[in-house]
Each structure stands twice: as C-alpha cells, then as structure tokens.
Short mmCIF file of C-alpha atoms in Angstrom, two decimals:
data_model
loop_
_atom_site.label_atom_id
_atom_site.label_comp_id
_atom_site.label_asym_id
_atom_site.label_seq_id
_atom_site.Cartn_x
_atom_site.Cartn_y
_atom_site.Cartn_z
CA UNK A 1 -97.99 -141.65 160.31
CA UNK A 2 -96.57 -142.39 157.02
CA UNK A 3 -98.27 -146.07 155.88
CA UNK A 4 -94.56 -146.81 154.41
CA UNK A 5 -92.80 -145.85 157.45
CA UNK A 6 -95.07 -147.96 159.49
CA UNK A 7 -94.31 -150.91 157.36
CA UNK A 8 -90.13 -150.48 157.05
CA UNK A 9 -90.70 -150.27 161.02
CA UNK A 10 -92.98 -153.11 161.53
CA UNK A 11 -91.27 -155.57 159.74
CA UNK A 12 -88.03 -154.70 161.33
CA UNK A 13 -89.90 -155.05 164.44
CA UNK A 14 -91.12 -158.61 163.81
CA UNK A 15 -88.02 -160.10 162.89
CA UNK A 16 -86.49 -158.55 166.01
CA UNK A 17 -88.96 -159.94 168.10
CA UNK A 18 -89.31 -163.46 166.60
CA UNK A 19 -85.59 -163.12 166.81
CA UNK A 20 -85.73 -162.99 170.55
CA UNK A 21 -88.75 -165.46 171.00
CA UNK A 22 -86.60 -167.84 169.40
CA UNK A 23 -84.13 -167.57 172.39
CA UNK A 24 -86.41 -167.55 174.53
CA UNK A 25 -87.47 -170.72 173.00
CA UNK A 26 -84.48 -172.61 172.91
CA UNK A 27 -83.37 -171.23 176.62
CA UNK A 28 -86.47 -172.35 178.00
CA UNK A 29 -85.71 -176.14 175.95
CA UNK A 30 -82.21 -175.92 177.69
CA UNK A 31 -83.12 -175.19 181.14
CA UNK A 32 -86.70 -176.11 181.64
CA UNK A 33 -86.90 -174.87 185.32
CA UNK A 34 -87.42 -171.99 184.17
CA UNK A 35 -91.23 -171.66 183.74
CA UNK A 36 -91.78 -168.08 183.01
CA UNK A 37 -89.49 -168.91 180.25
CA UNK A 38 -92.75 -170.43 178.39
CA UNK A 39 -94.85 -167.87 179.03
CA UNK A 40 -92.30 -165.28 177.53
CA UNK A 41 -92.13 -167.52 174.14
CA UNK A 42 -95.73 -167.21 173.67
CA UNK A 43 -96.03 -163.70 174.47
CA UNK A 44 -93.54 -163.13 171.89
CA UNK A 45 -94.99 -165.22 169.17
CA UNK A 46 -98.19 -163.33 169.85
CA UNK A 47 -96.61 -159.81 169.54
CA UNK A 48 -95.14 -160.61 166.76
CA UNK A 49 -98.20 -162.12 165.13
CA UNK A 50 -99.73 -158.56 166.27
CA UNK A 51 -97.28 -156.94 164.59
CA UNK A 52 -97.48 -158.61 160.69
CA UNK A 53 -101.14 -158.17 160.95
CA UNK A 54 -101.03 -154.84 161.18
CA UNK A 55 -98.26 -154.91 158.50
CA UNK A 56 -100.43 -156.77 156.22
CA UNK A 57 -103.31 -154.09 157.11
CA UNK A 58 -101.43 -150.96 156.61
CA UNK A 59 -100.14 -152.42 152.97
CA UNK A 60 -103.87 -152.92 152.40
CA UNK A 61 -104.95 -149.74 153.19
CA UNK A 62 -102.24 -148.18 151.07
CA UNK A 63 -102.04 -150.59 147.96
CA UNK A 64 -106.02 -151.07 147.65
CA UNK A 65 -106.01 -154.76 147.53
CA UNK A 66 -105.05 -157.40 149.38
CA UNK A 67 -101.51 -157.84 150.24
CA UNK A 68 -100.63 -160.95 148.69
CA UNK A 69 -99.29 -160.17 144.97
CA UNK A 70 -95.68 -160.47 145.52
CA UNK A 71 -93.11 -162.25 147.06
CA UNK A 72 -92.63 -159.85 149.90
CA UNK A 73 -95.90 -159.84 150.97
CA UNK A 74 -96.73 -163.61 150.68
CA UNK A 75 -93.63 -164.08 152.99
CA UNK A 76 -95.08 -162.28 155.60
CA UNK A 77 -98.37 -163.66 155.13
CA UNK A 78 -97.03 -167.12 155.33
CA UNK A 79 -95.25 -166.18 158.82
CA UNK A 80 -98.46 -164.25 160.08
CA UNK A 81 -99.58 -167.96 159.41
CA UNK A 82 -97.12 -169.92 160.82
CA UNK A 83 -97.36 -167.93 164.11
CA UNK A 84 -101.10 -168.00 164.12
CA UNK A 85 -100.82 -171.77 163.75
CA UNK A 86 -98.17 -172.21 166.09
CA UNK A 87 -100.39 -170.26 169.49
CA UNK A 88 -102.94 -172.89 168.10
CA UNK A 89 -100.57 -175.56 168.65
CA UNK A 90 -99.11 -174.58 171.74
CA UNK A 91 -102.28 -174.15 173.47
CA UNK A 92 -103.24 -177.14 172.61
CA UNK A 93 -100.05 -179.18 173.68
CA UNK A 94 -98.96 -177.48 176.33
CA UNK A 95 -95.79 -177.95 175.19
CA UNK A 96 -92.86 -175.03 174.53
CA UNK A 97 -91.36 -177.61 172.08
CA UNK A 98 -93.58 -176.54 169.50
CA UNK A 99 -92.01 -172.86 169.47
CA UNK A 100 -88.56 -174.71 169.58
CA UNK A 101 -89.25 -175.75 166.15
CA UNK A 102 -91.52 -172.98 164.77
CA UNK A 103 -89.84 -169.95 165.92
CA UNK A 104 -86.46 -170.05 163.89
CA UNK A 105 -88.76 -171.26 160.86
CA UNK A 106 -90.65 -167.89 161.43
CA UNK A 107 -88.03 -165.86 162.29
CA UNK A 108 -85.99 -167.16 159.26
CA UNK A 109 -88.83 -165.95 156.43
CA UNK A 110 -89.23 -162.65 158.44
CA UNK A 111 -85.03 -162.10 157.82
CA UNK A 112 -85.55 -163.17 154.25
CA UNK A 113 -88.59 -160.87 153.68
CA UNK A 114 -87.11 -157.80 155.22
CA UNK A 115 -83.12 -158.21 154.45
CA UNK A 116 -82.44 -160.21 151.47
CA UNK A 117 -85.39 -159.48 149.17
CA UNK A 118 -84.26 -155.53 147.08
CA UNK A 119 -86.27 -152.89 147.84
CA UNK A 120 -88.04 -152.62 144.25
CA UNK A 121 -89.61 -156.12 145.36
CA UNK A 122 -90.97 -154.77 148.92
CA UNK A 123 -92.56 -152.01 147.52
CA UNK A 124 -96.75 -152.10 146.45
CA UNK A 125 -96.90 -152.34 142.93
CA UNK A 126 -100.24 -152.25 140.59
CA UNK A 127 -102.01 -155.64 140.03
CA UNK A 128 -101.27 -157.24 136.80
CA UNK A 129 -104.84 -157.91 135.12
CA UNK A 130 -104.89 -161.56 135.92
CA UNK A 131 -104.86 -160.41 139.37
CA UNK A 132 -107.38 -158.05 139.48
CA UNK A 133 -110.13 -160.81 140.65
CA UNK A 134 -112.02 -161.21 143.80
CA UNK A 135 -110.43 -164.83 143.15
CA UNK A 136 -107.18 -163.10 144.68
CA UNK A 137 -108.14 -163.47 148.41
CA UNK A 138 -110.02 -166.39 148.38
CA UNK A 139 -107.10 -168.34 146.25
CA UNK A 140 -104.29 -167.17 147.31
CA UNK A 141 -104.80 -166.92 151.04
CA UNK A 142 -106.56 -170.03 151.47
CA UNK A 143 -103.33 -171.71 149.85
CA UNK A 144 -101.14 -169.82 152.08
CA UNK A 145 -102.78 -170.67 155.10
CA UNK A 146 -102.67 -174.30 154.50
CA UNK A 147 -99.01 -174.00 153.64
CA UNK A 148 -98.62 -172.50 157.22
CA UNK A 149 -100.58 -175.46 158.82
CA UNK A 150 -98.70 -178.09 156.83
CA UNK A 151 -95.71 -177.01 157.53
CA UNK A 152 -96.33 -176.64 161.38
CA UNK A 153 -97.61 -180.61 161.13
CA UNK A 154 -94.45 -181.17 159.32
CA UNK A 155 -92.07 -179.43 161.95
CA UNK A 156 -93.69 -181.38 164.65
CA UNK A 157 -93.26 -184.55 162.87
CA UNK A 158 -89.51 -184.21 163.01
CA UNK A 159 -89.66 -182.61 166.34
CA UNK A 160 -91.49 -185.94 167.49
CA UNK A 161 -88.47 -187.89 165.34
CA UNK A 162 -86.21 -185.83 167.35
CA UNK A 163 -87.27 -186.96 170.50
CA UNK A 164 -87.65 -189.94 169.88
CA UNK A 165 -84.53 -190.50 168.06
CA UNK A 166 -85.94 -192.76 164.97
CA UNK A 167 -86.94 -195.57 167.03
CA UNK A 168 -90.06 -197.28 166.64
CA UNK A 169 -92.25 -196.86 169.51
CA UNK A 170 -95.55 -198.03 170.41
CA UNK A 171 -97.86 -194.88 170.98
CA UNK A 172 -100.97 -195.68 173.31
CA UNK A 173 -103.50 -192.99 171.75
CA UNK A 174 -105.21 -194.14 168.90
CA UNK A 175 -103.97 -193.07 165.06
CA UNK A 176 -106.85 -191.03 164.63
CA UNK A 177 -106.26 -188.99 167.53
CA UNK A 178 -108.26 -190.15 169.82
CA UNK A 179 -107.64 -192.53 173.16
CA UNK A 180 -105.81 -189.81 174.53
CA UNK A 181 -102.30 -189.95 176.41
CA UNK A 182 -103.07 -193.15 178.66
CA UNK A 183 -100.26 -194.90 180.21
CA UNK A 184 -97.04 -193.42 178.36
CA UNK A 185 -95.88 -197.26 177.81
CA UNK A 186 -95.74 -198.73 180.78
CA UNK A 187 -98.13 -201.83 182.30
CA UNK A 188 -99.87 -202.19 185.47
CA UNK A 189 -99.59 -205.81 187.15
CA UNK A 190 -100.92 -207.38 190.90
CA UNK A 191 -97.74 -208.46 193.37
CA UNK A 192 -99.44 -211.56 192.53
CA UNK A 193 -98.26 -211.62 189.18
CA UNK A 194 -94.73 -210.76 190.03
CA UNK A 195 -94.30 -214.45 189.82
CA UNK A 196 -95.75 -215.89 187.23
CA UNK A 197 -94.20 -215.05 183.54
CA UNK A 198 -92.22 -211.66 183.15
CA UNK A 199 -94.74 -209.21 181.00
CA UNK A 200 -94.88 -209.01 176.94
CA UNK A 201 -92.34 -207.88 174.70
CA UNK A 202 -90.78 -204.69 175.77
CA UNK A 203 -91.18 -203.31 172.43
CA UNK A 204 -94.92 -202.89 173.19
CA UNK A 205 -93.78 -201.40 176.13
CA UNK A 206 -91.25 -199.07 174.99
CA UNK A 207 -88.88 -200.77 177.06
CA UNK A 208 -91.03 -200.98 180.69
CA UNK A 209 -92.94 -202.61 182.58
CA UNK A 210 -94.96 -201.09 185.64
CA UNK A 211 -95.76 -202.98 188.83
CA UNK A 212 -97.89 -202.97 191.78
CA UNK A 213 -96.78 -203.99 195.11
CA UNK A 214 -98.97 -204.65 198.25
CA UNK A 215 -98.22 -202.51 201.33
CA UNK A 216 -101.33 -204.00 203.56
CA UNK A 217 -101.68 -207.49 202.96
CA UNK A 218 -104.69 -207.67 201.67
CA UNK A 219 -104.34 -207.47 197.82
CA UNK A 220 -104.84 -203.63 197.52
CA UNK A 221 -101.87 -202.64 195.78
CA UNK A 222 -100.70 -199.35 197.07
CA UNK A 223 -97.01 -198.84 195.41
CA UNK A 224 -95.84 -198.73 191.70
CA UNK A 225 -92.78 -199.85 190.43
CA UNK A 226 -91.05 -199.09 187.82
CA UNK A 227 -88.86 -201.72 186.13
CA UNK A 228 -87.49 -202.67 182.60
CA UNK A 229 -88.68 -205.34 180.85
CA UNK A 230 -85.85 -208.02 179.09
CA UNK A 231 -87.22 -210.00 176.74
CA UNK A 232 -84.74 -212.87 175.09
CA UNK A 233 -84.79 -211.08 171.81
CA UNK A 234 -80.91 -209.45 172.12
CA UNK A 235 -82.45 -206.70 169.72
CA UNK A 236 -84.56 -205.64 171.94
CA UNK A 237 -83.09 -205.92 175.09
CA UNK A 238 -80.19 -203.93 174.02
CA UNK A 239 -82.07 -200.98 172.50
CA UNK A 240 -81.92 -198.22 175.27
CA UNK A 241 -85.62 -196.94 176.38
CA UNK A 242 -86.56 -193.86 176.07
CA UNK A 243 -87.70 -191.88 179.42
CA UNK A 244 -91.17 -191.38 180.58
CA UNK A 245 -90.70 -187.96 179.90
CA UNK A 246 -89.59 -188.50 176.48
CA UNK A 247 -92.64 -190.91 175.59
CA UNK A 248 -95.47 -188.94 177.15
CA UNK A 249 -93.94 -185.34 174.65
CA UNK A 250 -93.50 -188.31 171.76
CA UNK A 251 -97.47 -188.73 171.94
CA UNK A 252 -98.15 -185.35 172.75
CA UNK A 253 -96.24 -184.16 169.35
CA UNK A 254 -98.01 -186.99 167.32
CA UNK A 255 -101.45 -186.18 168.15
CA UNK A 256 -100.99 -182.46 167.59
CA UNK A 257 -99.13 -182.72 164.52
CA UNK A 258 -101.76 -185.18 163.21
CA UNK A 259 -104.81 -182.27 164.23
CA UNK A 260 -102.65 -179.59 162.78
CA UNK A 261 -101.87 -181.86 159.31
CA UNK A 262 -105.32 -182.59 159.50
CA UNK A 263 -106.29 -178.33 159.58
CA UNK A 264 -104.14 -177.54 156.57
CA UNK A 265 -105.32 -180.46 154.41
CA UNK A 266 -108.88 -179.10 153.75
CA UNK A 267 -107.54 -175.97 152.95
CA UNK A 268 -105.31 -176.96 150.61
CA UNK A 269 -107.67 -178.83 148.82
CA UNK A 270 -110.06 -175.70 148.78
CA UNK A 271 -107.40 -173.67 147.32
CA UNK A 272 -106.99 -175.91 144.58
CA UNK A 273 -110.29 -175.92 143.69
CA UNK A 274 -110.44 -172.27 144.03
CA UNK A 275 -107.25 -172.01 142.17
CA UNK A 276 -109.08 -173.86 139.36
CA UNK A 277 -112.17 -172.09 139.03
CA UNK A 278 -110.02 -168.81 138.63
CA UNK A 279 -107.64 -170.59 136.27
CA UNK A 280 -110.78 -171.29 133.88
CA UNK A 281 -111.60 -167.70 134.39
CA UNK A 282 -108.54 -165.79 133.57
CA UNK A 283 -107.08 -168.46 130.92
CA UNK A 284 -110.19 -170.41 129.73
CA UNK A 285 -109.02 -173.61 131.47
CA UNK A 286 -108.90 -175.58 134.86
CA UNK A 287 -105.87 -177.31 134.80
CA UNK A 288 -102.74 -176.34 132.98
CA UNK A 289 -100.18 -178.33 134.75
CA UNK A 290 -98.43 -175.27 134.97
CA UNK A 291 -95.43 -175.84 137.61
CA UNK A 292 -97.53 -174.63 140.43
CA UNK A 293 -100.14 -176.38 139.62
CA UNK A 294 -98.39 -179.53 139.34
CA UNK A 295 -96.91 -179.43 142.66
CA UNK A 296 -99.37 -178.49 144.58
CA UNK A 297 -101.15 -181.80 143.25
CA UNK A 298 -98.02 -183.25 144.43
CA UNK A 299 -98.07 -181.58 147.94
CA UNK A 300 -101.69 -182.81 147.89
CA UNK A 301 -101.02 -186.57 147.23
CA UNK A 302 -98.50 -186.19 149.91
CA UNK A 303 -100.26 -185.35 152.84
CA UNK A 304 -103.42 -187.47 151.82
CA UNK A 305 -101.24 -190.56 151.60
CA UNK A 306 -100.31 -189.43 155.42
CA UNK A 307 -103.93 -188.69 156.08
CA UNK A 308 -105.02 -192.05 154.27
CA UNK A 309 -102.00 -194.28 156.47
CA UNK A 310 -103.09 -193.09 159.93
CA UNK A 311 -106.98 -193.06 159.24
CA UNK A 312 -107.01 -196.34 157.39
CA UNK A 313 -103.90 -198.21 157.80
CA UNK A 314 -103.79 -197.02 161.64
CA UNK A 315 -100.20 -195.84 161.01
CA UNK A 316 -98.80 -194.05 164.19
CA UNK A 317 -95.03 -192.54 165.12
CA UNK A 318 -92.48 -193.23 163.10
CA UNK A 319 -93.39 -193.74 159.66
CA UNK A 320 -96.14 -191.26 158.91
CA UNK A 321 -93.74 -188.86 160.63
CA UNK A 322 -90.92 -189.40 157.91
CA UNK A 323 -93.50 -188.88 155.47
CA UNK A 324 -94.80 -185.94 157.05
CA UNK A 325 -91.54 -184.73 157.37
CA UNK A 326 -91.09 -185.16 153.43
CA UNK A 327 -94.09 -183.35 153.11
CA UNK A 328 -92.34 -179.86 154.65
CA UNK A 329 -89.84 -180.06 151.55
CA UNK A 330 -92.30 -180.59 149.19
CA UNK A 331 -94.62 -177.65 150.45
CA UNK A 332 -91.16 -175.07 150.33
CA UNK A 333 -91.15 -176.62 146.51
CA UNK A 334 -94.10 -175.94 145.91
CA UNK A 335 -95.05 -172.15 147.43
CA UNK A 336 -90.97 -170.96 146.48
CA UNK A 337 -88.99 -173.52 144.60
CA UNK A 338 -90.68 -173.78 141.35
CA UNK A 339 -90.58 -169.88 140.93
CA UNK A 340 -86.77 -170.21 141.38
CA UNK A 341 -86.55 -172.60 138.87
CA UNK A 342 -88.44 -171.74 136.26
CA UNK A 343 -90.97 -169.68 134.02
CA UNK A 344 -94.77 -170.15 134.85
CA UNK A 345 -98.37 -168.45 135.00
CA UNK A 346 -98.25 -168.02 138.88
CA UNK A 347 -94.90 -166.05 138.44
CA UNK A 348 -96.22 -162.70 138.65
CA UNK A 349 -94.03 -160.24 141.18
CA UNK A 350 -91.41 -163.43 141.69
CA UNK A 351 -87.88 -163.08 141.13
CA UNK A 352 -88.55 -163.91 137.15
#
C-alpha cells in the first residue's frame, strides 16, 4: 500500500475514532450504570493510540527521519502522547473521568491536524540543516512527551476543581501522594461519645461526621452513621457538603494528577537541557532566549513552583490545582502560541 494513502487514511481514522471515544466518554459520565460504557472508552483511546503510531511509523519509513519537523506531525505526536498518558492514567485511577477530560483535548488536535492545517503543511518535506542532528529525536520528543504529561496533570487538576466546585476541602492522603484514600472525610466515634461534645469543625470534615452505634450492648460498635456536622461558624454550616462520592473521585483526581505532573516534569527538564546542548551545537550558544526558549523556562518555573508547594509546603486540592490548571495555558503557549505570534529559531515548518 501506498505510505501516503495509509497516512490520509489513518489520520482520518483517528479523529473518527477519538471522535466516538469521546461520546462514549461523556455517555458513560451521564449515565454511569452503564459499565461496559468504560470499557468501550478505553478500547477506543487505545485504538486510536494504535492507529497514530503507526501513522507516525509509516511517515518515518517514507520521510527518512523522524516525524517530528513540522507542525503536522508534532500534532499528532503530541496526541499519540496524550492518549498514551491518558491509558496510564486511567489504569491507574480507575476512573472514566479522566477520558471525560482527555478525549475532546485529543480528539480536538487530531481535527486540527487533519482538517484545518493545508495540505502543503501535511506533506514530508526535507530537513532544514539545523535539523539534520541526532539531537532531533532526543530534543524534540522528549519535550513533546512532557507536554503530553503536563497537560494530562493539568486537565485533571480542573477536572478535580470541577468536582469539587472550588471549595476548599480537606483531602486525607498525604500531598506527596502517599497515605492513600483513607476515610473520604468522614470520622469514626464510640456511642459513647455521642454525648459528650459534637466532633471538630466540619471543615476538616468536609462537612461529616461518622458514628458508631452499639447493636449488642457490650461496646462493640456494629452500625455506622452517617451525620453532618454544624459547627457555630454560619460560614461553615451553610456551605453545602459535597457527597461521599464526590470526595473519594476529588482525592482520586489529586493524587493522579500529582503522579502524572510529577512524570512530565523530569522530562521537561531533560528536554531543556537537551534543547541546550543542541542549541550550542547548531548556533554556538546554550541559551538564546529565543521565544521558545523563554517559555519553556516559564512552563518550567510553573510546574516546579506546583512541585515545590505540595512537596514542601504540603499544599493539597485547591490551590496547587489552580496553579496546575494555569500551567495547561502556559504549556499551549509555549509548544503553539509563540510560533503564532512571532519570528524565532524553533520556527522551522510553522505557519511563519
């Protein structure tokens, strides 16, 4: 078969399918009695990942290098990424949220790729010499990759905002991940302490309080009861608590967007080391605080002041998930927005 042919189909074919899986998604988020719902989402996202692999491949095979040295190309890299991070995610969660929010990312850069770019920009051109360097894969799809990763963290950081609706909750795992998901907010107490003083603020709580009744008489508590917890702060007592359901997927999509963060972070900073060590190569320097350059030192400060906040500072839920979630605009500034804007020595097979 013709290598071209194979690649007009295949990419029509991937956006079709992450098309669909994105249904699927969001069908399975609106009626979750569905189960097999789940299992269709991540078949898709799999298929599809299948499918731009072999994309990338055949646009190896026929261009001689590796296909990342335009903007058609690093698109569907950067999805092959996305969905490779994503069925990392997922397994790990257990959650079909995850695809809620990756899938129409994924299917939107496929539709870009394949129906908005010209055709002139889809097809293999010649390396530019600055290219032609063994720098090009190690570079450029180490970069790429973390790009993917960061912006999965990111999408699950304002998934978890979402869910939880901007409130401030008190997470029981600890802000390095670990501690796992213990009690979802809620407190175990003795009949016996039914009547002494009600429990602790129901912010620590999340709005609940869990308690223990005896059924035998003899101290062994046998029933739990769930209850909300007033406290005679009128803030407090007014804000409506969020579910159990709702808290237990809140620390779910915390600790895996914290892992997955933590995944792209390393390879960011490898790729701008990389980056820099081919920069002194090809231009006789390491830093040039070209565009690029400059915001991926941005998108780097970024995501190690989230990093630093949760490791250090013991930050958890709401805050280093704004910040994460201001870290997904600055990594679509860096990998697309400074090529829109302006003139710069990573501009080669842009749109200028």
């Amino acid at each position: 078969m013709n290598l071209v042919v194979l690649q007009n189909w295949l990419d029509n074919a991937s956006f079709a399918i992450l098309f669909l899986t994105m249904l699927v998604y969001w069908g399975g988020a609106a009626f979750p009695n569905l189960p097999y719902l789940a299992a269709l989402g991540t078949a898709g996202m799999a298929i599809a990942n299948l499918c731009m692999a072999t994309l990338l491949g055949a646009r190896w095979i026929e261009a001689g290098y590796f296909p990342l040295s335009n903007l058609y190309e690093s698109l569907f890299f950067l999805t092959w990424g996305i969905t490779t991070v994503h069925l990392i995610a997922e397994s790990s969660s257990r959650s079909r949220l995850v695809g809620v929010v990756t899938a129409p990312v994924a299917m939107a850069i496929a539709a870009f790729a394949t129906m908005t770019l010209p055709s002139q920009m889809q097809a293999s051109e010649p390396l530019v010499p600055a290219l032609k360097s063994n720098w090009l894969m190690m570079h450029v799809s180490v970069m790429m990759l973390s790009y993917s990763a960061l912006m999965v963290g990111a999408l699950l950081a304002i998934a978890f905002l979402v869910v939880t609706r901007g409130k401030n909750i008190q997470l029981q795992g600890s802000s390095v991940g670990t501690g796992g998901y213990r009690s979802n907010g809620y407190r175990l107490h003795k009949a016996s302490e039914l009547i002494s003083q009600p429990p602790a603020l129901s912010a620590e709580n999340n709005g609940f309080a869990r308690f223990e009744t005896s059924s035998n008489g003899n101290g062994n508590a046998n029933t739990a009861v769930l209850n909300l917890v007033t406290t005679s702060e009128p803030q407090i007592a007014s804000a409506e608590p969020l579910s159990p359901q709702r808290l237990s997927l809140a620390e779910t999509l915390d600790n895996i967007s914290y892992r997955i963060i933590g995944l792209g972070f390393p390879l960011l900073t490898i790729g701008i080391i990389a980056g820099g060590v081919w920069a002194n190569e090809a231009w006789g320097s390491y830093w040039s605080w070209d565009p690029k350059e400059t915001w991926a030192l941005i998108t780097w400060l970024v995501f190690a002041a989230y990093l630093h906040a949760r490791i250090t500072r013991g930050w958890q839920g709401r805050r280093p998930a704004i910040l994460a979630s201001t870290g997904f605009v600055v990594v679509w500034v860096c990998y697309l927005g400074v090529n829109l804007l302006g003139k710069g020595l990573h501009s080669y097979g842009w749109f200028f």
